[in-house]
CSV table of C-alpha atoms in Angstrom, one decimal:
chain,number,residue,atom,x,y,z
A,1302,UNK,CA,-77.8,183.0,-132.3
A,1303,UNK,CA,-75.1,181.5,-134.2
A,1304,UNK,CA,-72.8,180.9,-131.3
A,1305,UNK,CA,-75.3,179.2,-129.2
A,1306,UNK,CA,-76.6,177.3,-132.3
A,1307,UNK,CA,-72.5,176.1,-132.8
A,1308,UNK,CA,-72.2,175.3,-129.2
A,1309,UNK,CA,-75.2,173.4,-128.9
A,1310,UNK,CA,-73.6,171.3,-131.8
A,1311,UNK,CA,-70.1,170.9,-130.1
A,1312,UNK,CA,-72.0,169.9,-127.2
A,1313,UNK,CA,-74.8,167.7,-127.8
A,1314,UNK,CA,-71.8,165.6,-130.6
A,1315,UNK,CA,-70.6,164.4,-127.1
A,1316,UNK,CA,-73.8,162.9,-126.3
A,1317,UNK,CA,-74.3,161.7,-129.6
A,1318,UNK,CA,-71.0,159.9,-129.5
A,1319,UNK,CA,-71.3,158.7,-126.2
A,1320,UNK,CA,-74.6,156.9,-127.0
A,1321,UNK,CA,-73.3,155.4,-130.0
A,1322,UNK,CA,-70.4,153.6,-128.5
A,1323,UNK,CA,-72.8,152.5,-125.5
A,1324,UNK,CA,-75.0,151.0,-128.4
A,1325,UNK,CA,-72.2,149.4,-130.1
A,1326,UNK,CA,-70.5,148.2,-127.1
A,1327,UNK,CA,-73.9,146.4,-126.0
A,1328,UNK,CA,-74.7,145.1,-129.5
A,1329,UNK,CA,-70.8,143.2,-129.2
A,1330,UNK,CA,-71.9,142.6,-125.9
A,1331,UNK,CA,-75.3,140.9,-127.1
A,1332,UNK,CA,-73.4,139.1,-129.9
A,1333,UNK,CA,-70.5,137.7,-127.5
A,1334,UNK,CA,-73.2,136.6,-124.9
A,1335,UNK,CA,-75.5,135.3,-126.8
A,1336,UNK,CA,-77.9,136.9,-124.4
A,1337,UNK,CA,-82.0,137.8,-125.5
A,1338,UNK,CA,-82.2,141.5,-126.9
A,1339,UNK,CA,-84.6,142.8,-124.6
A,1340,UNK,CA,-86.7,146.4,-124.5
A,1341,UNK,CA,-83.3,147.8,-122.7
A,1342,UNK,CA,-81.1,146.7,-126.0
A,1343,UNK,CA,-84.1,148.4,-128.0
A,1344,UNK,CA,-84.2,151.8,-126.1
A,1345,UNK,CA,-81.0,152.0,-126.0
A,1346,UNK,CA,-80.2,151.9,-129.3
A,1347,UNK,CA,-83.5,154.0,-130.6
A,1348,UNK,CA,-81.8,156.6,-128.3
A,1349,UNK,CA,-78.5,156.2,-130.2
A,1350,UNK,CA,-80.9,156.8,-133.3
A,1351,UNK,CA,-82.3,159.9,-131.6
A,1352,UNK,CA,-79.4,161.9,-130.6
A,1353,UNK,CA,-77.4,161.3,-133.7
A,1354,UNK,CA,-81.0,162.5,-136.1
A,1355,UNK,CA,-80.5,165.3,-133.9
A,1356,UNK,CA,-77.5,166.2,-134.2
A,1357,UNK,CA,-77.9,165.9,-137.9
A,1358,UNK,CA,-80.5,168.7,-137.6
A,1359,UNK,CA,-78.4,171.3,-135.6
A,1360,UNK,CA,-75.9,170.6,-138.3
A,1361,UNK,CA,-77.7,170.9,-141.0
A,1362,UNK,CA,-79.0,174.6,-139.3
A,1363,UNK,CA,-75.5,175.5,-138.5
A,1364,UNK,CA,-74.3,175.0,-142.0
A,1365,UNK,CA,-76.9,177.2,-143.4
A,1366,UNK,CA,-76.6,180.0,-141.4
A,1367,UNK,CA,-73.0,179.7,-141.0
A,1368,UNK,CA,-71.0,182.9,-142.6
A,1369,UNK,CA,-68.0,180.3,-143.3
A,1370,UNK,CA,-70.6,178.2,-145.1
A,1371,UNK,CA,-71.7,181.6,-146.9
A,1372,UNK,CA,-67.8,182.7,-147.6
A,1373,UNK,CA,-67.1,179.1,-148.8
A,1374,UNK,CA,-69.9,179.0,-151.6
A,1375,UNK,CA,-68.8,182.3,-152.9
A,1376,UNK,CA,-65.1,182.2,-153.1
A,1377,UNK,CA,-63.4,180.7,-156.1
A,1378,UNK,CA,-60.9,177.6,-155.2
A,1379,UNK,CA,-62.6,177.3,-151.7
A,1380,UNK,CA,-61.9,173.1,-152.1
A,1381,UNK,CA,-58.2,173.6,-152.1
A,1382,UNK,CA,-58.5,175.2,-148.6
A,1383,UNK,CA,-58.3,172.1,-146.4
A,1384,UNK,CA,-59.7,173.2,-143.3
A,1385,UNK,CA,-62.6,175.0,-145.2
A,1386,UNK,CA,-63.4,172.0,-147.2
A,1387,UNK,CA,-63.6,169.7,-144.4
A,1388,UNK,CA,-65.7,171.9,-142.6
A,1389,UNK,CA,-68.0,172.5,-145.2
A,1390,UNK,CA,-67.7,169.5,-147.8
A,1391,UNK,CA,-66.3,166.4,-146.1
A,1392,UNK,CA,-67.8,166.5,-142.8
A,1393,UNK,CA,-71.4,167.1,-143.3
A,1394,UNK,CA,-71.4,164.9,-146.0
A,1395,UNK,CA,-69.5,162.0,-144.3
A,1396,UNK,CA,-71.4,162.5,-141.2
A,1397,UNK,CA,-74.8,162.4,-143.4
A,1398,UNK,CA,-73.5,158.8,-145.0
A,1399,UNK,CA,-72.8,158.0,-141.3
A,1400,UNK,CA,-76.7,158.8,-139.5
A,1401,UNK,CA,-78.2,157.3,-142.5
A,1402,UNK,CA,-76.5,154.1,-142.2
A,1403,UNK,CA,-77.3,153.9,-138.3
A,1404,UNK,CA,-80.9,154.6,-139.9
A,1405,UNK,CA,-80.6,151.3,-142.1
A,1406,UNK,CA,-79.5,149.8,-138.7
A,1407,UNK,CA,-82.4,150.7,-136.4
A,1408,UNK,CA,-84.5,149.5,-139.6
A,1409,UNK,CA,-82.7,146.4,-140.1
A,1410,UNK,CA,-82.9,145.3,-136.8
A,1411,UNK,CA,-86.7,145.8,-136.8
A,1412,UNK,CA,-87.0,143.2,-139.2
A,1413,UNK,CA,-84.7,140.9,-138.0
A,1414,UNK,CA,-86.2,137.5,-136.6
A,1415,UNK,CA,-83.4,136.6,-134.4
A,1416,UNK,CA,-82.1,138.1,-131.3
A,1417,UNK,CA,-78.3,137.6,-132.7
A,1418,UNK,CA,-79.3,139.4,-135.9
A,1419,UNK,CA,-80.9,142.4,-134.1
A,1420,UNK,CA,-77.5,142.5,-132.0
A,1421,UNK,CA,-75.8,142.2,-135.2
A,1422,UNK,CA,-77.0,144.7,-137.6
A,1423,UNK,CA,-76.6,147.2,-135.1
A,1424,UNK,CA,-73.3,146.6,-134.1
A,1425,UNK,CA,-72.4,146.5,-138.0
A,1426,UNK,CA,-74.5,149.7,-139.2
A,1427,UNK,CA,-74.0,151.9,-136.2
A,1428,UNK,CA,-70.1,151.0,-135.7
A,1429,UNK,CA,-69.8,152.3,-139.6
A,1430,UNK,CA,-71.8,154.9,-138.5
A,1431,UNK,CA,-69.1,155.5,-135.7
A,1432,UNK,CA,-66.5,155.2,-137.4
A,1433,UNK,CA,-67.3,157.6,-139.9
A,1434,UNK,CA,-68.3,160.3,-137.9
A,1435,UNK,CA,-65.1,159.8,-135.5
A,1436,UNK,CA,-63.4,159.8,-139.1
A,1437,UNK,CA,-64.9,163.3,-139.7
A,1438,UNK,CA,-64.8,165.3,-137.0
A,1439,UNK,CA,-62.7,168.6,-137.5
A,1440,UNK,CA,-60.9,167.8,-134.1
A,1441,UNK,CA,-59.0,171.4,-134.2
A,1442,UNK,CA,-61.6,173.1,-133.3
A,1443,UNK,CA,-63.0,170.7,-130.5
A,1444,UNK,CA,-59.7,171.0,-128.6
């Protein structure tokens, strides 16, 4: 269960990144253009939303039921390994900062009045958002 549960992770983090940079790429897009943000611009960042929350929740699974995650709570000095600590410290807690800031973004943009203020606050809150979890990734075990 594990295994699958991890590789569902790896995998779906490539569909959550890919709709985030199509999200923020439009939202520049909207903002250079000036163009009207139409149902299209809405979906497609509410599916940016959706993935990401997603993600968040296989995380959140993996981590608990992780034996690293286990090993890591019980050993003494575990935050002087670097690899352990940004496996289990710095990226779910970055990546957490990161989905709820692309939260304030989709909610932002709700309440926004103009069409170049709904482009803008999700091309501010979801590119932090990006940029965070692209900062956070533990890359050595993706490749």
């Amino acid at each position: 269960m594990y295994n699958f549960i991890q590789k569902f992770h790896s995998g779906w983090a490539y569909l959550a990144l890919l709709l985030l940079v199509v999200t923020v790429l439009n939202s520049f897009i909207g903002i250079t253009s000036k163009k009207e943000f139409t149902s299209k611009d809405r979906k497609i960042a509410l599916f940016g939303l959706i993935f990401t929350h997603i993600q968040l929740l296989v995380g959140l699974i993996l981590y608990f039921v992780s034996a690293v995650g286990m090993k890591a709570f019980s050993t003494e000095g575990a935050m002087k390994i670097p690899e352990l600590r940004l496996t289990m410290l710095e990226h779910p807690l970055i990546n957490i900062i990161a989905i709820v800031l692309i939260t304030i973004g989709w909610s932002k943009h709700k309440k926004a009045s103009t069409n170049q203020a709904k482009f803008k606050s999700i091309a501010i809150f979801y590119g932090l958002g990006l940029v965070l979890i692209l900062a956070r990734i533990p890359w050595h075990l993706w490749f």
